[in-house]
């Protein structure tokens, strides 16, 4: 394959973006970061990494994956986000080995948010509008990738304009893995076990049927968004809020990124 695209997703947007990009590039292979095949990587014309932005940065498991990348001819990052990539590209860059010589290309793809504490999921026309805009941008991005150009973009958005200070994110990111303390299952939990299956890192067990979180969280928000009964909550705000999943990605697709 000419083009290899690695992805990690919590609620489907990044997998969807990887698929859209892959079909536009053609001759491409989409590979889960949770089960990465590095075969033929050095011979690929382009290698991309598609990931969700968390707290202006990158998921920890994506950072760990980046450390394993060999020297490559053309590497690009696709930061899937809800309006502000913050320092995601520089964090990405910091993980790369010196032989990789740094990231020279990074794209921001704005999608609906899965971070419920800042508001419930958008639906209907608003969701479609956001995804259509993202799709059109991915088409333009594929041209840049095919030509192997250097390019960076950043988007100003809600987070920057609305004073959520960078310091808060810096502090939060450090403790990200234990921010799962605020998750709980309410009385509507049927012990179906989907939360355990969608967790990308085995951070959820169900000793008595209901989920228990073990402070090794990636904060992907898959468990809370994909629970079929909306029984998982995060703090006080989320009861009654609409959940998010990319409409073109199934729960099974998300579970299967582990296999
Ligand atoms: C813990 C957490 C932190 C987030 N931080 C940011 C952020 O700093 N900037 C942003 O634009 N979106 C942020 N988001 C939103 C996600 O990046 C966005 O919804 C993305 O599309 C999710 O991708 P996925 O569906 O592939 O998991 C955050 C989401 C979560 C769960």
Coordinates of C-alpha atoms and ligand atoms in Angstrom, one line a residue:
X1 CA 0.0 0.0 0.0
X2 CA 1.2 3.5 -0.8
X3 CA -0.5 5.1 2.1
X4 CA -0.7 3.9 5.7
X5 CA -3.1 5.5 8.1
X6 CA -2.9 4.7 11.8
X7 CA -5.9 5.7 14.0
X8 CA -7.2 5.7 17.5
X9 CA -10.8 6.6 18.3
X10 CA -13.1 6.8 21.3
X11 CA -16.4 7.6 19.7
X12 CA -15.8 7.1 16.0
X13 CA -14.8 10.5 14.6
X14 CA -11.2 9.6 14.1
X15 CA -11.9 6.3 12.5
X16 CA -14.4 8.0 10.3
X17 CA -11.8 10.7 9.3
X18 CA -9.2 7.9 8.6
X19 CA -11.7 6.1 6.4
X20 CA -12.7 9.3 4.5
X21 CA -9.1 10.1 4.0
X22 CA -8.2 6.6 3.0
X23 CA -10.8 6.4 0.3
X24 CA -9.8 9.8 -1.1
X25 CA -6.1 8.8 -1.2
X26 CA -6.9 5.3 -2.6
X27 CA -4.3 2.5 -2.3
X28 CA -4.4 3.0 1.5
X29 CA -4.5 0.8 4.6
X30 CA -6.2 1.8 7.8
X31 CA -4.5 0.4 10.9
X32 CA -5.6 0.6 14.5
X33 CA -2.9 2.0 16.9
X34 CA -4.2 -0.5 19.5
X35 CA -3.0 -3.3 17.3
X36 CA -0.5 -1.8 14.9
X37 CA 1.1 -3.7 12.1
X38 CA 4.4 -2.0 11.1
X39 CA 5.0 -4.2 8.1
X40 CA 6.1 -2.3 5.0
X41 CA 5.9 1.0 6.8
X42 CA 9.3 2.2 5.6
X43 CA 8.3 1.5 2.0
X44 CA 5.1 3.5 2.2
X45 CA 4.9 6.8 0.4
X46 CA 3.0 8.4 3.2
X47 CA 2.2 7.6 6.9
X48 CA -0.5 9.3 8.8
X49 CA -1.7 9.3 12.4
X50 CA -5.3 10.2 13.1
X51 CA -6.3 10.8 16.7
X52 CA -8.7 12.8 18.9
X53 CA -7.4 15.9 20.8
X54 CA -7.7 15.7 24.6
X55 CA -7.1 18.8 26.6
X56 CA -5.2 20.5 23.8
X57 CA -2.9 17.5 23.6
X58 CA -2.8 13.9 22.3
X59 CA -4.0 10.7 24.0
X60 CA -1.3 9.0 26.1
X61 CA -1.6 5.8 24.1
X62 CA -1.0 7.7 20.9
X63 CA 2.1 9.3 22.4
X64 CA 3.4 5.8 23.3
X65 CA 2.8 4.6 19.8
X66 CA 4.6 7.6 18.2
X67 CA 7.7 6.6 20.2
X68 CA 7.8 3.3 18.3
X69 CA 7.8 4.8 14.8
X70 CA 10.9 4.2 12.6
X71 CA 12.4 6.8 10.3
X72 CA 9.9 7.7 7.6
X73 CA 9.9 9.7 4.4
X74 CA 6.6 11.5 5.0
X75 CA 4.7 11.6 8.3
X76 CA 1.6 13.7 8.9
X77 CA -0.8 14.2 11.9
X78 CA -4.5 14.6 11.7
X79 CA -5.8 16.1 14.9
X80 CA -9.6 15.4 15.2
X81 CA -11.1 17.9 17.5
X82 CA -14.1 20.0 18.5
X83 CA -12.6 23.4 17.7
X84 CA -9.2 23.8 19.2
X85 CA -6.1 21.7 18.7
X86 CA -4.2 23.7 21.3
X87 CA -0.7 22.2 21.6
X88 CA -1.5 18.9 20.0
X89 CA 1.0 19.1 17.2
X90 CA 3.9 20.2 19.4
X91 CA 3.1 17.3 21.8
X92 CA 3.0 15.0 18.8
X93 CA 6.3 16.2 17.7
X94 CA 7.9 15.8 21.1
X95 CA 7.3 12.0 21.0
X96 CA 9.1 11.4 17.8
X97 CA 12.6 10.0 17.7
X98 CA 15.3 12.3 16.4
X99 CA 15.9 10.2 13.3
X100 CA 12.3 11.1 12.3
X101 CA 13.4 14.7 12.2
X102 CA 10.2 16.2 13.4
X103 CA 6.6 16.6 12.2
X104 CA 6.3 18.8 9.2
X105 CA 2.6 18.3 8.4
X106 CA -0.5 18.5 10.6
X107 CA -4.1 19.0 9.9
X108 CA -7.0 20.0 12.2
X109 CA -10.3 18.3 11.5
X110 CA -13.2 19.8 13.4
X111 CA -16.0 17.4 14.3
X112 CA -18.9 17.2 16.8
X113 CA -17.7 17.1 20.4
X114 CA -17.8 13.9 22.5
X115 CA -16.9 15.8 25.7
X116 CA -20.2 15.8 27.5
X117 CA -19.3 18.0 30.5
X118 CA -19.1 20.9 28.0
X119 CA -22.5 20.2 26.5
X120 CA -24.6 17.3 25.2
X121 CA -24.0 15.8 21.8
X122 CA -25.1 17.7 18.7
X123 CA -27.6 15.9 16.5
X124 CA -29.5 16.4 13.3
X125 CA -28.6 19.2 10.8
X126 CA -25.9 20.7 13.0
X127 CA -24.1 17.3 13.3
X128 CA -24.4 16.8 9.5
X129 CA -23.1 20.2 8.7
X130 CA -20.1 19.7 10.9
X131 CA -19.3 16.3 9.4
X132 CA -19.9 17.5 5.8
X133 CA -17.5 20.4 6.4
X134 CA -14.9 18.0 7.9
X135 CA -15.4 15.7 4.9
X136 CA -14.8 18.5 2.4
X137 CA -11.6 19.4 4.3
X138 CA -10.4 15.8 4.3
X139 CA -10.7 15.9 0.5
X140 CA -8.4 19.0 0.4
X141 CA -6.1 17.4 2.9
X142 CA -5.7 14.3 0.7
X143 CA -4.4 16.4 -2.1
X144 CA -1.7 17.9 0.1
X145 CA -0.7 14.4 1.3
X146 CA -0.6 12.9 -2.1
X147 CA 1.8 15.7 -3.1
X148 CA 3.8 15.1 0.1
X149 CA 3.8 18.8 1.0
X150 CA 4.7 20.3 4.3
X151 CA 1.7 22.1 5.8
X152 CA 0.3 23.0 9.2
X153 CA -3.0 24.4 10.2
X154 CA -4.6 25.4 13.5
X155 CA -8.1 26.4 14.2
X156 CA -9.1 29.0 16.8
X157 CA -12.2 28.0 18.6
X158 CA -14.3 27.7 21.7
X159 CA -11.5 26.7 24.0
X160 CA -9.2 29.6 23.1
X161 CA -11.9 32.3 22.8
X162 CA -13.6 31.3 26.1
X163 CA -10.7 31.7 28.5
X164 CA -10.2 28.1 29.5
X165 CA -6.7 28.7 30.5
X166 CA -3.8 26.6 29.2
X167 CA -2.6 26.1 32.7
X168 CA -5.8 24.3 33.6
X169 CA -5.2 21.8 30.8
X170 CA -1.6 21.4 31.6
X171 CA -2.5 20.4 35.2
X172 CA -5.4 18.2 34.0
X173 CA -3.4 16.4 31.4
X174 CA -0.8 15.3 34.0
X175 CA -3.5 13.6 36.0
X176 CA -5.6 12.5 33.0
X177 CA -5.4 8.8 33.7
X178 CA -7.0 9.2 37.1
X179 CA -9.7 11.6 36.0
X180 CA -12.0 8.5 35.7
X181 CA -12.8 9.0 39.4
X182 CA -15.8 10.9 38.3
X183 CA -17.3 8.1 36.3
X184 CA -20.1 6.0 37.8
X185 CA -23.0 3.8 36.6
X186 CA -26.4 4.8 37.8
X187 CA -29.4 2.5 38.6
X188 CA -30.4 2.0 35.0
X189 CA -27.2 0.0 34.4
X190 CA -28.2 -3.5 33.0
X191 CA -24.7 -4.9 33.4
X192 CA -24.5 -5.5 29.6
X193 CA -20.7 -5.1 29.6
X194 CA -20.4 -2.8 26.5
X195 CA -18.4 -0.3 28.7
X196 CA -15.8 -3.0 29.4
X197 CA -15.6 -4.0 25.7
X198 CA -15.2 -0.4 24.3
X199 CA -12.5 0.6 26.8
X200 CA -9.3 0.7 24.7
X201 CA -7.0 -0.1 27.6
X202 CA -8.9 -2.6 29.9
X203 CA -9.4 0.1 32.5
X204 CA -12.9 -1.1 33.2
X205 CA -13.8 -4.3 35.0
X206 CA -17.2 -5.5 36.3
X207 CA -16.6 -7.6 39.4
X208 CA -20.3 -7.6 40.3
X209 CA -21.8 -6.8 36.9
X210 CA -21.5 -3.0 37.1
X211 CA -18.4 -1.1 35.8
X212 CA -15.5 -0.2 38.0
X213 CA -12.8 2.2 36.7
X214 CA -9.1 1.6 37.6
X215 CA -7.4 5.0 37.2
X216 CA -5.6 4.0 34.0
X217 CA -8.0 5.9 31.9
X218 CA -7.3 7.5 28.5
X219 CA -10.4 9.7 28.9
X220 CA -11.7 8.7 25.4
X221 CA -15.2 8.9 26.7
X222 CA -16.2 5.7 24.8
X223 CA -17.8 4.2 27.9
X224 CA -20.1 7.1 28.7
X225 CA -21.0 7.8 25.1
X226 CA -21.6 4.2 23.9
X227 CA -23.5 2.8 26.9
X228 CA -26.8 1.7 25.3
X229 CA -28.8 2.8 28.3
X230 CA -26.9 6.1 28.9
X231 CA -26.3 4.7 32.4
X232 CA -22.7 5.9 32.8
X233 CA -22.3 9.4 34.1
X234 CA -19.4 11.8 34.6
X235 CA -20.0 14.0 37.6
X236 CA -23.3 15.7 38.1
X237 CA -24.0 17.2 34.7
X238 CA -24.4 14.3 32.4
X239 CA -27.7 12.6 33.4
X240 CA -30.2 13.3 30.7
X241 CA -27.7 14.5 28.2
X242 CA -27.6 13.2 24.6
X243 CA -24.6 10.9 24.0
X244 CA -22.3 11.0 20.9
X245 CA -21.2 8.4 18.4
X246 CA -20.1 9.2 14.9
X247 CA -23.2 8.1 12.8
X248 CA -21.1 6.1 10.3
X249 CA -19.1 4.1 12.9
X250 CA -20.6 1.2 14.8
X251 CA -20.0 0.2 18.4
X252 CA -18.5 -3.0 17.0
X253 CA -16.0 -1.0 14.9
X254 CA -14.9 0.7 18.0
X255 CA -14.6 -2.5 20.0
X256 CA -12.7 -4.2 17.0
X257 CA -9.9 -1.6 17.1
X258 CA -8.4 -3.7 19.9
X259 CA -8.4 -7.0 17.9
Ligands
LIG1 C1 -11.3 14.3 27.8 C2 -11.5 15.1 26.5 C3 -10.8 16.2 26.2 C4 -11.0 16.9 25.0 N1 -10.3 18.0 24.8 C5 -10.5 18.7 23.6 C6 -9.7 19.8 23.3 O1 -8.8 20.2 24.0 N2 -9.9 20.5 22.1 C7 -10.9 20.1 21.3 O2 -11.1 20.8 20.3 N3 -11.7 19.0 21.5 C8 -11.5 18.3 22.7 N4 -12.2 17.2 22.9 C9 -13.2 16.7 21.9 C10 -12.7 15.6 21.0 O3 -11.3 15.8 20.6 C11 -13.6 15.4 19.8 O4 -14.9 15.2 20.1 C12 -13.1 14.2 18.9 O5 -13.9 14.3 17.7 C13 -13.3 12.9 19.5 O6 -12.8 11.9 18.5 P1 -13.2 10.4 18.6 O7 -14.7 10.3 18.2 O8 -12.4 9.8 17.5 O9 -12.9 9.8 19.9 C14 -12.0 16.4 24.1 C15 -12.7 15.2 24.4 C16 -12.4 14.6 25.5 C17 -13.2 13.3 25.8

